[in-house]
PDB file of C-alpha atoms in Angstrom:
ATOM      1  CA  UNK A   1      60.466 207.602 -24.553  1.00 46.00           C
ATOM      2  CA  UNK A   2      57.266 209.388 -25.727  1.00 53.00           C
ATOM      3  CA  UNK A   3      55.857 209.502 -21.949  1.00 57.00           C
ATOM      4  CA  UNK A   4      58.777 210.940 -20.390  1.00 61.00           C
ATOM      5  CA  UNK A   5      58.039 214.841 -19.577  1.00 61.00           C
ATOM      6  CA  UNK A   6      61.234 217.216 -19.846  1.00 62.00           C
ATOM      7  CA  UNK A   7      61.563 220.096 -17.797  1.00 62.00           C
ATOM      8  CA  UNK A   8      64.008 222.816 -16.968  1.00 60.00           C
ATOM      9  CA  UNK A   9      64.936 224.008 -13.972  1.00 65.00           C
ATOM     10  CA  UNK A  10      68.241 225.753 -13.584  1.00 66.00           C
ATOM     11  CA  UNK A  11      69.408 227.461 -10.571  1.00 71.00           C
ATOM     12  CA  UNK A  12      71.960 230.180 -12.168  1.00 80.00           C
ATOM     13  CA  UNK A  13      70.868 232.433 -14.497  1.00 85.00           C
ATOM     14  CA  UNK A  14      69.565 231.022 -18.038  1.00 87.00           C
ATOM     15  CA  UNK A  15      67.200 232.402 -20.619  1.00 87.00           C
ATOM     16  CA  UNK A  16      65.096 229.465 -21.241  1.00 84.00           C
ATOM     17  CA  UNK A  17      61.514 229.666 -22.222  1.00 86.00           C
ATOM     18  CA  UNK A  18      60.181 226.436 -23.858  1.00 88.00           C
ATOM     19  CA  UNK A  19      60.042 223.718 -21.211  1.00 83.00           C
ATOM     20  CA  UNK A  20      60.745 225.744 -18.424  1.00 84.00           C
ATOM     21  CA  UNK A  21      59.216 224.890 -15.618  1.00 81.00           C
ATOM     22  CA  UNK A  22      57.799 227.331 -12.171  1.00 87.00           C
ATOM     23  CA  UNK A  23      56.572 226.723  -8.355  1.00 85.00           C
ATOM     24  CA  UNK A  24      55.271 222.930  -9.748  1.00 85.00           C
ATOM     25  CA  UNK A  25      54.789 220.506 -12.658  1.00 81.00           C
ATOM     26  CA  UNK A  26      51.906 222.031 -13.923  1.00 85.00           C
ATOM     27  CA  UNK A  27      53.673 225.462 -14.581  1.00 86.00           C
ATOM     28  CA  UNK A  28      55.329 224.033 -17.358  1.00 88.00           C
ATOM     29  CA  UNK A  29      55.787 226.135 -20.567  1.00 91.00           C
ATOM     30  CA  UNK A  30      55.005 224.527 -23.723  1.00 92.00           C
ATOM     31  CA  UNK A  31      55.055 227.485 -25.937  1.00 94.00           C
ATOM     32  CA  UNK A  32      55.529 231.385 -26.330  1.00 94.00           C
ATOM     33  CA  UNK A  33      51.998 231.956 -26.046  1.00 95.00           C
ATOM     34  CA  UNK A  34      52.276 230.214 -22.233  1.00 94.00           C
ATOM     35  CA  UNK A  35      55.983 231.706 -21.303  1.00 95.00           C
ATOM     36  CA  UNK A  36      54.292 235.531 -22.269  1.00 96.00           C
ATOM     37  CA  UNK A  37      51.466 234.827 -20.190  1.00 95.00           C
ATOM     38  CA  UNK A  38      53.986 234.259 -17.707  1.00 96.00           C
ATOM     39  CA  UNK A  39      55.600 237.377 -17.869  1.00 96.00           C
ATOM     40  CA  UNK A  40      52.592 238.966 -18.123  1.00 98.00           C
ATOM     41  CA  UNK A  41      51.062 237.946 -14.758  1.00 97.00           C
ATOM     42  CA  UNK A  42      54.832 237.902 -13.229  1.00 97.00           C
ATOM     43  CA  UNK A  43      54.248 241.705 -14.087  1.00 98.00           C
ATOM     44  CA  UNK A  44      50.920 241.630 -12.342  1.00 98.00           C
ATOM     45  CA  UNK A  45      51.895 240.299  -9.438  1.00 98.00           C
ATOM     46  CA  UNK A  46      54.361 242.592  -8.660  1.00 98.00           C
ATOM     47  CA  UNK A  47      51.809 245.479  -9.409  1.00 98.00           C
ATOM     48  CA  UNK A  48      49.308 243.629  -7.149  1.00 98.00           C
ATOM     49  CA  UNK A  49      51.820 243.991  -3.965  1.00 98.00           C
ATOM     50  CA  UNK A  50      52.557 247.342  -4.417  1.00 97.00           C
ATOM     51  CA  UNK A  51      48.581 247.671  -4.488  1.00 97.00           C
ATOM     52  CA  UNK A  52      48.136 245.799  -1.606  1.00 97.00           C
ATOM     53  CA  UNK A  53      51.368 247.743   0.429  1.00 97.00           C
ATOM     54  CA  UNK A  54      49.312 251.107  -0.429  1.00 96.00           C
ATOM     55  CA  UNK A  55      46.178 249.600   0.804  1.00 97.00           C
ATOM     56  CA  UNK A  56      47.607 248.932   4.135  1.00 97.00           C
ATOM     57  CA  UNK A  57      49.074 252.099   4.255  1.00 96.00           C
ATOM     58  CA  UNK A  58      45.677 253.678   3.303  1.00 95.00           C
ATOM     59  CA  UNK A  59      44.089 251.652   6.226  1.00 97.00           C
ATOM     60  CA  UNK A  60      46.617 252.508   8.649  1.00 96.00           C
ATOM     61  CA  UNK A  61      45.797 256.086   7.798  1.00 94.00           C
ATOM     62  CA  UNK A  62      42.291 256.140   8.069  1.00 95.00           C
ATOM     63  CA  UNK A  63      42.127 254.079  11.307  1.00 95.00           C
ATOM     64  CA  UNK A  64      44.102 257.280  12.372  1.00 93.00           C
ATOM     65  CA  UNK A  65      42.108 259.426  11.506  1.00 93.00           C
ATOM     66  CA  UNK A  66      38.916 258.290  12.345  1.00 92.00           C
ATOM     67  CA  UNK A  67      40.788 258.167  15.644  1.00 92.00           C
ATOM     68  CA  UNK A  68      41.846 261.818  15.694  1.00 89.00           C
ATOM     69  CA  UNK A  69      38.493 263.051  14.693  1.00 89.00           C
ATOM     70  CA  UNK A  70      36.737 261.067  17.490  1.00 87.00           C
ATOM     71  CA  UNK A  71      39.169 262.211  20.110  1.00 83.00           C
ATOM     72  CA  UNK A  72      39.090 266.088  18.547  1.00 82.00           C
ATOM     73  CA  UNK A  73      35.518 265.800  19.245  1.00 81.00           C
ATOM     74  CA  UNK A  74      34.945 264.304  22.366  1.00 73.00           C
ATOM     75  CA  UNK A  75      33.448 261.075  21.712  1.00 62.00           C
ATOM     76  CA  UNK A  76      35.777 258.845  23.107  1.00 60.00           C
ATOM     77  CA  UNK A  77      34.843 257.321  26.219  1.00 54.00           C
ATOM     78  CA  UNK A  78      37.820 258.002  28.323  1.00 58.00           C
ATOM     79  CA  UNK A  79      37.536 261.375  30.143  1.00 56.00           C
ATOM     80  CA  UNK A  80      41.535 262.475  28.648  1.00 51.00           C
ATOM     81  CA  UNK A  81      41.048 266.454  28.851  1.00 55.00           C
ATOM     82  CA  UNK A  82      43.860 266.595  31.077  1.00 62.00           C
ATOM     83  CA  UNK A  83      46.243 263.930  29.798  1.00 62.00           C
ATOM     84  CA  UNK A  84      48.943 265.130  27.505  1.00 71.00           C
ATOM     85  CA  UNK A  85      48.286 262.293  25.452  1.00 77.00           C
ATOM     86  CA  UNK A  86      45.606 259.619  24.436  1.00 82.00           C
ATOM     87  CA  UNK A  87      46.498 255.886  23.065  1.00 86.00           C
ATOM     88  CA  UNK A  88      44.804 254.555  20.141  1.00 88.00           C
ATOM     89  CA  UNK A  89      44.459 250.265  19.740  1.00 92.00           C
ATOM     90  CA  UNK A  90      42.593 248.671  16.839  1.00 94.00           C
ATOM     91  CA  UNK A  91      39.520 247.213  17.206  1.00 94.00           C
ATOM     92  CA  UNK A  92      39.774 242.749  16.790  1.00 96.00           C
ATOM     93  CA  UNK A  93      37.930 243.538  13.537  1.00 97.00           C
ATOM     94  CA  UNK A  94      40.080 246.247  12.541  1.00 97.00           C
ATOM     95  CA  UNK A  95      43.122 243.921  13.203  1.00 97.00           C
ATOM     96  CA  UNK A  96      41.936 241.089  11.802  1.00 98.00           C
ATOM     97  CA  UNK A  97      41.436 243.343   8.413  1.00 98.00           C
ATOM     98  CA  UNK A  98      45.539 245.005   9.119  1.00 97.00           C
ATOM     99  CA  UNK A  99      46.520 241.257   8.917  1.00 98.00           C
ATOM    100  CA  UNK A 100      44.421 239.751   6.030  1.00 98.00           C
ATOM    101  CA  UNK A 101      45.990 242.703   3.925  1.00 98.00           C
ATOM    102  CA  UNK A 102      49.260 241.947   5.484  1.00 98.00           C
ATOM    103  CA  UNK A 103      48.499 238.309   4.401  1.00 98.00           C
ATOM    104  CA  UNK A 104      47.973 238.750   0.929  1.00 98.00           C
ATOM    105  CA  UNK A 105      51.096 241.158   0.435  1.00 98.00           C
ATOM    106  CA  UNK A 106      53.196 238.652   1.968  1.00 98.00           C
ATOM    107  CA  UNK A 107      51.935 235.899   0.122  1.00 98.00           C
ATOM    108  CA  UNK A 108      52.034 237.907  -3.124  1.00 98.00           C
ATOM    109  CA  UNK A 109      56.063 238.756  -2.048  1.00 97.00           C
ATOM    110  CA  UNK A 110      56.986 235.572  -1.183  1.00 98.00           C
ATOM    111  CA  UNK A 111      55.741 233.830  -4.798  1.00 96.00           C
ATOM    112  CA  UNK A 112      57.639 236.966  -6.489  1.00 97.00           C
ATOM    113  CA  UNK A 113      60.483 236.028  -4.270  1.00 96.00           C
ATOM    114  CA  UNK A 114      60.158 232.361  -5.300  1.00 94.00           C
ATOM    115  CA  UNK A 115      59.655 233.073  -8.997  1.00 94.00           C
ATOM    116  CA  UNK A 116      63.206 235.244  -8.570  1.00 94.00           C
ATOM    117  CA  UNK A 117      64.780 232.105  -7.446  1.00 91.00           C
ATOM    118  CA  UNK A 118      64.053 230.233 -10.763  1.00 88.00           C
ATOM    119  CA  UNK A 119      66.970 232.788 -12.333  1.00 91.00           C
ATOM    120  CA  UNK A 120      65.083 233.080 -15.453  1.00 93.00           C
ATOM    121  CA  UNK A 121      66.754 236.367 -16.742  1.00 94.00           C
ATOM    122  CA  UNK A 122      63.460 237.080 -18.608  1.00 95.00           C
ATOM    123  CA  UNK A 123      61.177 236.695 -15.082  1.00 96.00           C
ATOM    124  CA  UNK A 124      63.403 238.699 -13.501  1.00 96.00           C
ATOM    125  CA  UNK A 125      62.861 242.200 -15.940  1.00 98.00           C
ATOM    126  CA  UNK A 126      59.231 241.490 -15.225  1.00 98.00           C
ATOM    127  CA  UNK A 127      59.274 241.505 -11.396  1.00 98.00           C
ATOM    128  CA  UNK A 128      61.232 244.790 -11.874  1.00 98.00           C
ATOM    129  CA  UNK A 129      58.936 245.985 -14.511  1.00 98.00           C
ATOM    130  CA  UNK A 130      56.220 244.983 -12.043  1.00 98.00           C
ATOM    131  CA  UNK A 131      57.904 246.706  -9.588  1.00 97.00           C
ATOM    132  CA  UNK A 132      58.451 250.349 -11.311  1.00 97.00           C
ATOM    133  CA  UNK A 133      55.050 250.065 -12.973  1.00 97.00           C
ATOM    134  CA  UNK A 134      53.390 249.051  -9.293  1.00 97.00           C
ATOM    135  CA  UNK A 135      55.608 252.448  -7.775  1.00 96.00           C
ATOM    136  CA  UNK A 136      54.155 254.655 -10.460  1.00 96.00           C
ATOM    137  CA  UNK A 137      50.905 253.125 -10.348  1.00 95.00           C
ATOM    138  CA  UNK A 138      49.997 252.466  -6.430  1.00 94.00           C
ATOM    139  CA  UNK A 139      52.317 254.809  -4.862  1.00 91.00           C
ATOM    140  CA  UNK A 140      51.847 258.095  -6.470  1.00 88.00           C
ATOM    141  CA  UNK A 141      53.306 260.566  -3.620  1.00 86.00           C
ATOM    142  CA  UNK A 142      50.924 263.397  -2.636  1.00 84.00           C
ATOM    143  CA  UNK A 143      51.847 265.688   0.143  1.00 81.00           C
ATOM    144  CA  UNK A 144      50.026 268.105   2.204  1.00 82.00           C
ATOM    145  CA  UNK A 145      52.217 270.843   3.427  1.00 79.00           C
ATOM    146  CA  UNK A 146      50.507 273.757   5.661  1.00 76.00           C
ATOM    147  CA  UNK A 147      51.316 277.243   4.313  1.00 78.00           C
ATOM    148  CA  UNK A 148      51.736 278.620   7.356  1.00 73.00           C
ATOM    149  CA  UNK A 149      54.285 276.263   8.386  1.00 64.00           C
ATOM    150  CA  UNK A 150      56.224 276.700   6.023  1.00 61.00           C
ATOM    151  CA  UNK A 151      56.295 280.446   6.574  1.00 64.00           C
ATOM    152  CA  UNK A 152      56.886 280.308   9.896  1.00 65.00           C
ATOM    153  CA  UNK A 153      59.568 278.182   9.489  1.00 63.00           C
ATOM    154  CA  UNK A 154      61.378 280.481   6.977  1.00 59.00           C
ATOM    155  CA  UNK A 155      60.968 283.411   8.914  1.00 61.00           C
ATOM    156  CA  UNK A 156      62.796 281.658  11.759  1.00 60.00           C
ATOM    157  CA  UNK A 157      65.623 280.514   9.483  1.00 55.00           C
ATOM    158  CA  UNK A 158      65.627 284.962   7.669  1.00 58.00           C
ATOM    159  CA  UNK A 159      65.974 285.896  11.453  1.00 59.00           C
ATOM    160  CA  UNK A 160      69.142 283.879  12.584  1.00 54.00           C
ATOM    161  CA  UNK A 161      72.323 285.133  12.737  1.00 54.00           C
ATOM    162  CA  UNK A 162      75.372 284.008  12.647  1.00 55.00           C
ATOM    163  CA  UNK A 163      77.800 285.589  14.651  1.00 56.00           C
ATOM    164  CA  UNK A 164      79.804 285.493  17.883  1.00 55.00           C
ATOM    165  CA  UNK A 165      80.332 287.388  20.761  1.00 50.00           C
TER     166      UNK A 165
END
């Protein structure tokens, strides 16, 4: 049978690389070359949702910000000086941006997720490699922590006692 295409597709865990197959027929691995490409971009993907989770995160932030400073200076439209409190709702064009980013990492999750479900051992390393390198790369924590604060805090905590009366 010289026309009839083999491909594997196992749903418990198996190392296969040659004739493996992904998401459709044409993902089909013929060689080594095409199965490390696979990993490869398995890797990239992963990395590429962590990006995209940090950009909506970055977003988020500097909608609330931009918020903050307009209603620390006065330009909001609202007369609020004597409200406790002010409420802040996205513009339709600043929404439609939150969900387009929301769009891609969900679509970039879901085709990890699916890519997981093939149980290729080897697939699987790379969506956590992805996933560490994506963390290290995307998330990289940096805090802000007011000196004063922090001071004020301790002082509070130096001038407690414990004792009973």
């Amino acid at each position: 049978m010289s026309g009839t295409i083999r491909l594997l597709i196992q749903m418990l865990f198996n190392f296969n690389t040659i004739d493996a197959c992904f998401l459709s027929t044409g993902w089909q691995i013929k060689n080594n070359g095409m199965f490390a490409a696979t990993c490869i971009g398995t890797i990239l993907l992963v990395v590429l949702v962590e990006f995209c989770r940090r950009i909506g995160r970055e977003y988020d932030n500097f909608l609330t910000r931009q918020f903050q400073r307009q209603a620390a200076h006065g330009t909001l439209a609202k007369p609020w000086s004597s409200r406790r409190a002010i409420t802040f709702r996205a513009t339709p064009l600043q929404q439609l941006t939150r969900s387009v980013i929301h769009a891609v990492t969900f679509a970039g999750a879901y085709i990890t997720m699916l890519l997981a479900m093939y149980f290729n051992v080897y697939v699987i390393i790379c969506i956590f490699i992805g996933a560490g390198l994506g963390k290290f790369l995307c998330d990289w924590m940096v805090v802000t922590v007011g000196l004063d604060d922090v001071q004020d805090e301790t002082r509070k905590l130096e001038e407690t006692t414990i004792c009973c009366d």
